JSON list of C-alpha atoms in Angstrom, two decimals:
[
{"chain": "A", "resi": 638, "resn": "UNK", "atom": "CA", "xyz": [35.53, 17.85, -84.56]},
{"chain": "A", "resi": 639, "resn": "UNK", "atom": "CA", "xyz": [38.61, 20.12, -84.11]},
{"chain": "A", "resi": 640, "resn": "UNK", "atom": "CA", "xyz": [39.96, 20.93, -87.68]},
{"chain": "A", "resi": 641, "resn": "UNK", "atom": "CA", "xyz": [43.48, 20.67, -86.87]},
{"chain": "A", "resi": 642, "resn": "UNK", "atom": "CA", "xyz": [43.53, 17.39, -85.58]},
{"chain": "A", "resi": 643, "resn": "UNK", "atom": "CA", "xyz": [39.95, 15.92, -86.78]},
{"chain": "A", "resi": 644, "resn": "UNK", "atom": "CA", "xyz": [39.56, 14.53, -83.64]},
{"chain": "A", "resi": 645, "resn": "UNK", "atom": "CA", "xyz": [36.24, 14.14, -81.48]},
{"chain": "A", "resi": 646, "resn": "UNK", "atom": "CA", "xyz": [35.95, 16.78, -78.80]},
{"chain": "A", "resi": 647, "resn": "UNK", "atom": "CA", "xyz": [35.33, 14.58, -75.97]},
{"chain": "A", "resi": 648, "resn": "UNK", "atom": "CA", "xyz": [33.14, 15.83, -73.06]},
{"chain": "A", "resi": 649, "resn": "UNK", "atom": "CA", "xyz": [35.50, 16.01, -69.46]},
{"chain": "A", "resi": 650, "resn": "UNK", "atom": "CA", "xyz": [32.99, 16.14, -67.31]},
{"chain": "A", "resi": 651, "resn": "UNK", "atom": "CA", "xyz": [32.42, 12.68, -67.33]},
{"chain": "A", "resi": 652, "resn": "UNK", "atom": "CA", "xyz": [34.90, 9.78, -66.55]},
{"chain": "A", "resi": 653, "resn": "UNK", "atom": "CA", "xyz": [34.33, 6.91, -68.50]},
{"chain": "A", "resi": 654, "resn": "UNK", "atom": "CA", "xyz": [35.81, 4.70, -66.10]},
{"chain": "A", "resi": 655, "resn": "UNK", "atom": "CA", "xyz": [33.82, 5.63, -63.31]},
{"chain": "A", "resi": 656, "resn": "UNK", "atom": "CA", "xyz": [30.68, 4.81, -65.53]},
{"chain": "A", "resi": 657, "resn": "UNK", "atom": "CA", "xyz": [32.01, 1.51, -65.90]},
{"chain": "A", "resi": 658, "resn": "UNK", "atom": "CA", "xyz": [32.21, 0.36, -62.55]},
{"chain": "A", "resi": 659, "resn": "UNK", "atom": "CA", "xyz": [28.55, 2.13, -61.86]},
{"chain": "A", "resi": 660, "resn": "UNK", "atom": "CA", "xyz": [27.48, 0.05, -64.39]},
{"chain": "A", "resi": 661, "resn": "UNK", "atom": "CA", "xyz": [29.19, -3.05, -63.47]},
{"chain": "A", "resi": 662, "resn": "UNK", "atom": "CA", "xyz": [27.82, -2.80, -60.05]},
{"chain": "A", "resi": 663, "resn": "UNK", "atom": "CA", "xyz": [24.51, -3.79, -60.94]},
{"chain": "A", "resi": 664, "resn": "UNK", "atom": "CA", "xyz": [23.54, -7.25, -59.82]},
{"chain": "A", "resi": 665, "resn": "UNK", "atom": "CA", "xyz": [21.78, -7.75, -63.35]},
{"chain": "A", "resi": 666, "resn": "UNK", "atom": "CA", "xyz": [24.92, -6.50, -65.00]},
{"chain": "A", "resi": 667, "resn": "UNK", "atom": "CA", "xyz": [27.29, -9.81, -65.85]},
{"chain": "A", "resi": 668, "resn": "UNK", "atom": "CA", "xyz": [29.44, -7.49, -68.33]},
{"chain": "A", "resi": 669, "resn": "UNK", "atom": "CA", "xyz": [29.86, -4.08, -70.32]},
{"chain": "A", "resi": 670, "resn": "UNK", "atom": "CA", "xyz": [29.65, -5.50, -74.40]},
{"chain": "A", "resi": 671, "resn": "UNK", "atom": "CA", "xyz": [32.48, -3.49, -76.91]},
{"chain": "A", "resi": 672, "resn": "UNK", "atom": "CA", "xyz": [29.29, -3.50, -79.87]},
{"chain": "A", "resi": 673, "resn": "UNK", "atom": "CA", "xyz": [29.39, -5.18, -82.85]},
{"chain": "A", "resi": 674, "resn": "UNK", "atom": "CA", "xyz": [32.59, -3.91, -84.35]},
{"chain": "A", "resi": 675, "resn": "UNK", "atom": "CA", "xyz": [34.23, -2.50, -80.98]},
{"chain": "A", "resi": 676, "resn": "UNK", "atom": "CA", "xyz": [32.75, 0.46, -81.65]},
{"chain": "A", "resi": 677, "resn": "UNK", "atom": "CA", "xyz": [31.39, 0.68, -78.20]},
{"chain": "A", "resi": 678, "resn": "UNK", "atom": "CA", "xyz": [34.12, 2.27, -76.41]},
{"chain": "A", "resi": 679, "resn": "UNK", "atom": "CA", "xyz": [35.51, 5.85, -74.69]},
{"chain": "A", "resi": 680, "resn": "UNK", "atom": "CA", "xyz": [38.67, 6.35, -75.84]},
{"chain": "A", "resi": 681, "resn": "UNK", "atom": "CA", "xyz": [41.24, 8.10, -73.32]},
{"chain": "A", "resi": 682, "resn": "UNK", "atom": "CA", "xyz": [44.99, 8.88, -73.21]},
{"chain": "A", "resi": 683, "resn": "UNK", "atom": "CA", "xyz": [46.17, 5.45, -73.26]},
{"chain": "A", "resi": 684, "resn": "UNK", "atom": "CA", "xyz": [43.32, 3.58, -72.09]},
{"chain": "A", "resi": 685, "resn": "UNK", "atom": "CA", "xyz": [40.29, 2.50, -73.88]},
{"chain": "A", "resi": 686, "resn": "UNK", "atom": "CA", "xyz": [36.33, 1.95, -71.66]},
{"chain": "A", "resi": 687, "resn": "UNK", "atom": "CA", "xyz": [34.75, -0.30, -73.63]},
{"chain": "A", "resi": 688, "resn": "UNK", "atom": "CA", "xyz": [31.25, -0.88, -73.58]},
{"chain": "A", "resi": 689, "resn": "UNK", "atom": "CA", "xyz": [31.08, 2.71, -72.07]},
{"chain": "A", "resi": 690, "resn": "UNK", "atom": "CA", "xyz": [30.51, 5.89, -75.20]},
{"chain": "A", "resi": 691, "resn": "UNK", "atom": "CA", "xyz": [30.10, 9.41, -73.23]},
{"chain": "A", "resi": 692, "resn": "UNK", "atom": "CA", "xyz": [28.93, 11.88, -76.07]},
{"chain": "A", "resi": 693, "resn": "UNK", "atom": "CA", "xyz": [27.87, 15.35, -75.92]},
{"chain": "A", "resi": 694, "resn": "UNK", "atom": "CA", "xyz": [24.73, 14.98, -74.79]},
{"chain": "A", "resi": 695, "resn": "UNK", "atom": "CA", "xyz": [24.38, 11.43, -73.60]},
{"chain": "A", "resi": 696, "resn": "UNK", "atom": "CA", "xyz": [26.45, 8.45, -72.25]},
{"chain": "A", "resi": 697, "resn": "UNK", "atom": "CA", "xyz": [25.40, 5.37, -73.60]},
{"chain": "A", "resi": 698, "resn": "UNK", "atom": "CA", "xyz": [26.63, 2.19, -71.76]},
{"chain": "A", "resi": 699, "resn": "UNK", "atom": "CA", "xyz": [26.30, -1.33, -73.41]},
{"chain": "A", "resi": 700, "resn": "UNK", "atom": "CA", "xyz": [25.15, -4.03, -70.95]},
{"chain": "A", "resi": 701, "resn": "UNK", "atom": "CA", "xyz": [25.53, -7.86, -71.55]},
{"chain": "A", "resi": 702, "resn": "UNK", "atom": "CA", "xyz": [22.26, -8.96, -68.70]},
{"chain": "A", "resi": 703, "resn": "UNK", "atom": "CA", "xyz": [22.77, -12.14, -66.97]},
{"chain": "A", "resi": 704, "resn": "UNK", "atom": "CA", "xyz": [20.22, -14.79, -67.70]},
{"chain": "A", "resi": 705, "resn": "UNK", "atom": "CA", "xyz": [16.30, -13.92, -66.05]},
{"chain": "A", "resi": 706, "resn": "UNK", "atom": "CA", "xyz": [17.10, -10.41, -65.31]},
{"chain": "A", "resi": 707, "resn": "UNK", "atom": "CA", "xyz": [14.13, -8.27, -66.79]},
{"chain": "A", "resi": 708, "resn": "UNK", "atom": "CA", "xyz": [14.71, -5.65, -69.48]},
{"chain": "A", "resi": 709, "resn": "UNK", "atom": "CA", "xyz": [13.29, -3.33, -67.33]},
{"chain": "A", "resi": 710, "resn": "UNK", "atom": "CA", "xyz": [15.15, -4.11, -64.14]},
{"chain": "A", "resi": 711, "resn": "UNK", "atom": "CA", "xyz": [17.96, -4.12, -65.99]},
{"chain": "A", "resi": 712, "resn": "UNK", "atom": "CA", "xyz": [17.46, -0.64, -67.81]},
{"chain": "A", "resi": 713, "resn": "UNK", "atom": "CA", "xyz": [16.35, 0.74, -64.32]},
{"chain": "A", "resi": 714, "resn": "UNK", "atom": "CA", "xyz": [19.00, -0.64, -62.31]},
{"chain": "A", "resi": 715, "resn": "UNK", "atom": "CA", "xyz": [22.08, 0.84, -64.70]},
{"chain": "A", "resi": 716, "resn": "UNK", "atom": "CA", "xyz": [20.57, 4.14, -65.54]},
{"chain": "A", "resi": 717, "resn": "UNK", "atom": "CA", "xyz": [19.98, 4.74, -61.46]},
{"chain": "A", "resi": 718, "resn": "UNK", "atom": "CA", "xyz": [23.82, 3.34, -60.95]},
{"chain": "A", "resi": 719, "resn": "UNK", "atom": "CA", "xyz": [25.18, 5.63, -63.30]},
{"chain": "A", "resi": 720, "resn": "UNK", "atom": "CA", "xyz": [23.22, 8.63, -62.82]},
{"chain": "A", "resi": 721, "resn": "UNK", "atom": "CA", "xyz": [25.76, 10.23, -60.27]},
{"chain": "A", "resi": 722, "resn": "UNK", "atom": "CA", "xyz": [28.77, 9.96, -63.05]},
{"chain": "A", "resi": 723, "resn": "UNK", "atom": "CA", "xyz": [27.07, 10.60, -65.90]},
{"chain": "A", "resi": 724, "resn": "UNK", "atom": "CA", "xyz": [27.53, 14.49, -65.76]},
{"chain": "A", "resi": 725, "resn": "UNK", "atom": "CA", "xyz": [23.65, 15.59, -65.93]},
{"chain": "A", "resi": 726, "resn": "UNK", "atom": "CA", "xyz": [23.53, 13.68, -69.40]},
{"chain": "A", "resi": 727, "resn": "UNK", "atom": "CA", "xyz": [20.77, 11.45, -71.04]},
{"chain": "A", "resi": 728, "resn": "UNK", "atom": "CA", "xyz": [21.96, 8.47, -70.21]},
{"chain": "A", "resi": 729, "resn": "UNK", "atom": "CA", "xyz": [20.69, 5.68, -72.49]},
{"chain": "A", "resi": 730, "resn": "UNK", "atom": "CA", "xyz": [21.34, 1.70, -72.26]},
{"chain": "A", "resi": 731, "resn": "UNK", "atom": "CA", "xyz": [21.98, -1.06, -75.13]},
{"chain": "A", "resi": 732, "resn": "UNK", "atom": "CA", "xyz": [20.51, -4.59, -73.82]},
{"chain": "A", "resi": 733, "resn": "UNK", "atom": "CA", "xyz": [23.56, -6.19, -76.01]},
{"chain": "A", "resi": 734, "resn": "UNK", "atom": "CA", "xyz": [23.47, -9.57, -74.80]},
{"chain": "A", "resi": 735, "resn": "UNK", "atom": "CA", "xyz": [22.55, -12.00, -72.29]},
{"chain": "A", "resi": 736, "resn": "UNK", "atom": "CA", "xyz": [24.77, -14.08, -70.78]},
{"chain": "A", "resi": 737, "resn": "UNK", "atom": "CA", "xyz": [23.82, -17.89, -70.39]},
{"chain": "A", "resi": 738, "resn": "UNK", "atom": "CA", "xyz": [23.55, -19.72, -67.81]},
{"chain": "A", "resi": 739, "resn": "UNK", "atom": "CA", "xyz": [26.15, -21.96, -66.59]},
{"chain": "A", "resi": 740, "resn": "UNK", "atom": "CA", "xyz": [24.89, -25.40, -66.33]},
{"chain": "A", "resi": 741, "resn": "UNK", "atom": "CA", "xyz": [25.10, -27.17, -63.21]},
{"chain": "A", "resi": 742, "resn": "UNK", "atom": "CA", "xyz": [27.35, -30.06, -63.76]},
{"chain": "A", "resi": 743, "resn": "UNK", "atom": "CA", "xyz": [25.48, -32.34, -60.94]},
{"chain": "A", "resi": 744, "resn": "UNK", "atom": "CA", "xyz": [22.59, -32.15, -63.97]},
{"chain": "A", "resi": 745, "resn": "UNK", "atom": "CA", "xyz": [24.43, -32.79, -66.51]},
{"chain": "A", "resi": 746, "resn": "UNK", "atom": "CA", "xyz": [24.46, -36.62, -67.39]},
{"chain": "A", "resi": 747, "resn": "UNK", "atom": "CA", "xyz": [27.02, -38.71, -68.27]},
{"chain": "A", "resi": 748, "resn": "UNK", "atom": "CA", "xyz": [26.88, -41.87, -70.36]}
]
């Protein structure tokens, strides 16, 4: 923190953004999740990457799965996506959620 402002030194080396759409790019990736209280997020001049946190010495991304990817596909898949934006950093991945499926109205039955 920088005692005249209390603010978080944020790495530069690393654009949030462009971790987002690396991580979004994986086909087991249906969304990037904010965390339980929003607190999932890189905050920038004016714009806010959620489900994206770039620290000193990691960048964490938050990953909603869609439904029958495996954990470790999933895990795999984002860290190698990101890898080439995340600045040499340990980049670690939060299985948030899963999103469900979306049921196929031809099986759904009506009275």
């Amino acid at each position: 923190m920088t005692p005249t402002t209390g603010q978080v030194d944020r790495p530069r080396d690393v654009d949030a953004s462009a971790v987002r759409r690396a991580a979004l790019s994986s086909p087991h990736v249906a969304a990037l999740h904010p965390g339980e209280h929003g607190e999932a997020a890189t905050y920038l001049p004016g714009d806010r990457v959620v489900g994206v946190q770039v620290r000193n010495d990691s960048v964490v991304v938050h990953v909603v799965s869609r439904w029958g990817a495996a954990a470790d596909d999933v895990i795999r898949d984002v860290r190698a996506a990101v890898r080439p934006a995340a600045g040499g950093r340990r980049i670690d991945i939060v299985l948030a959620d899963v999103q469900l499926p979306t049921p196929d109205p031809a099986a759904v039955l009506t009275p």
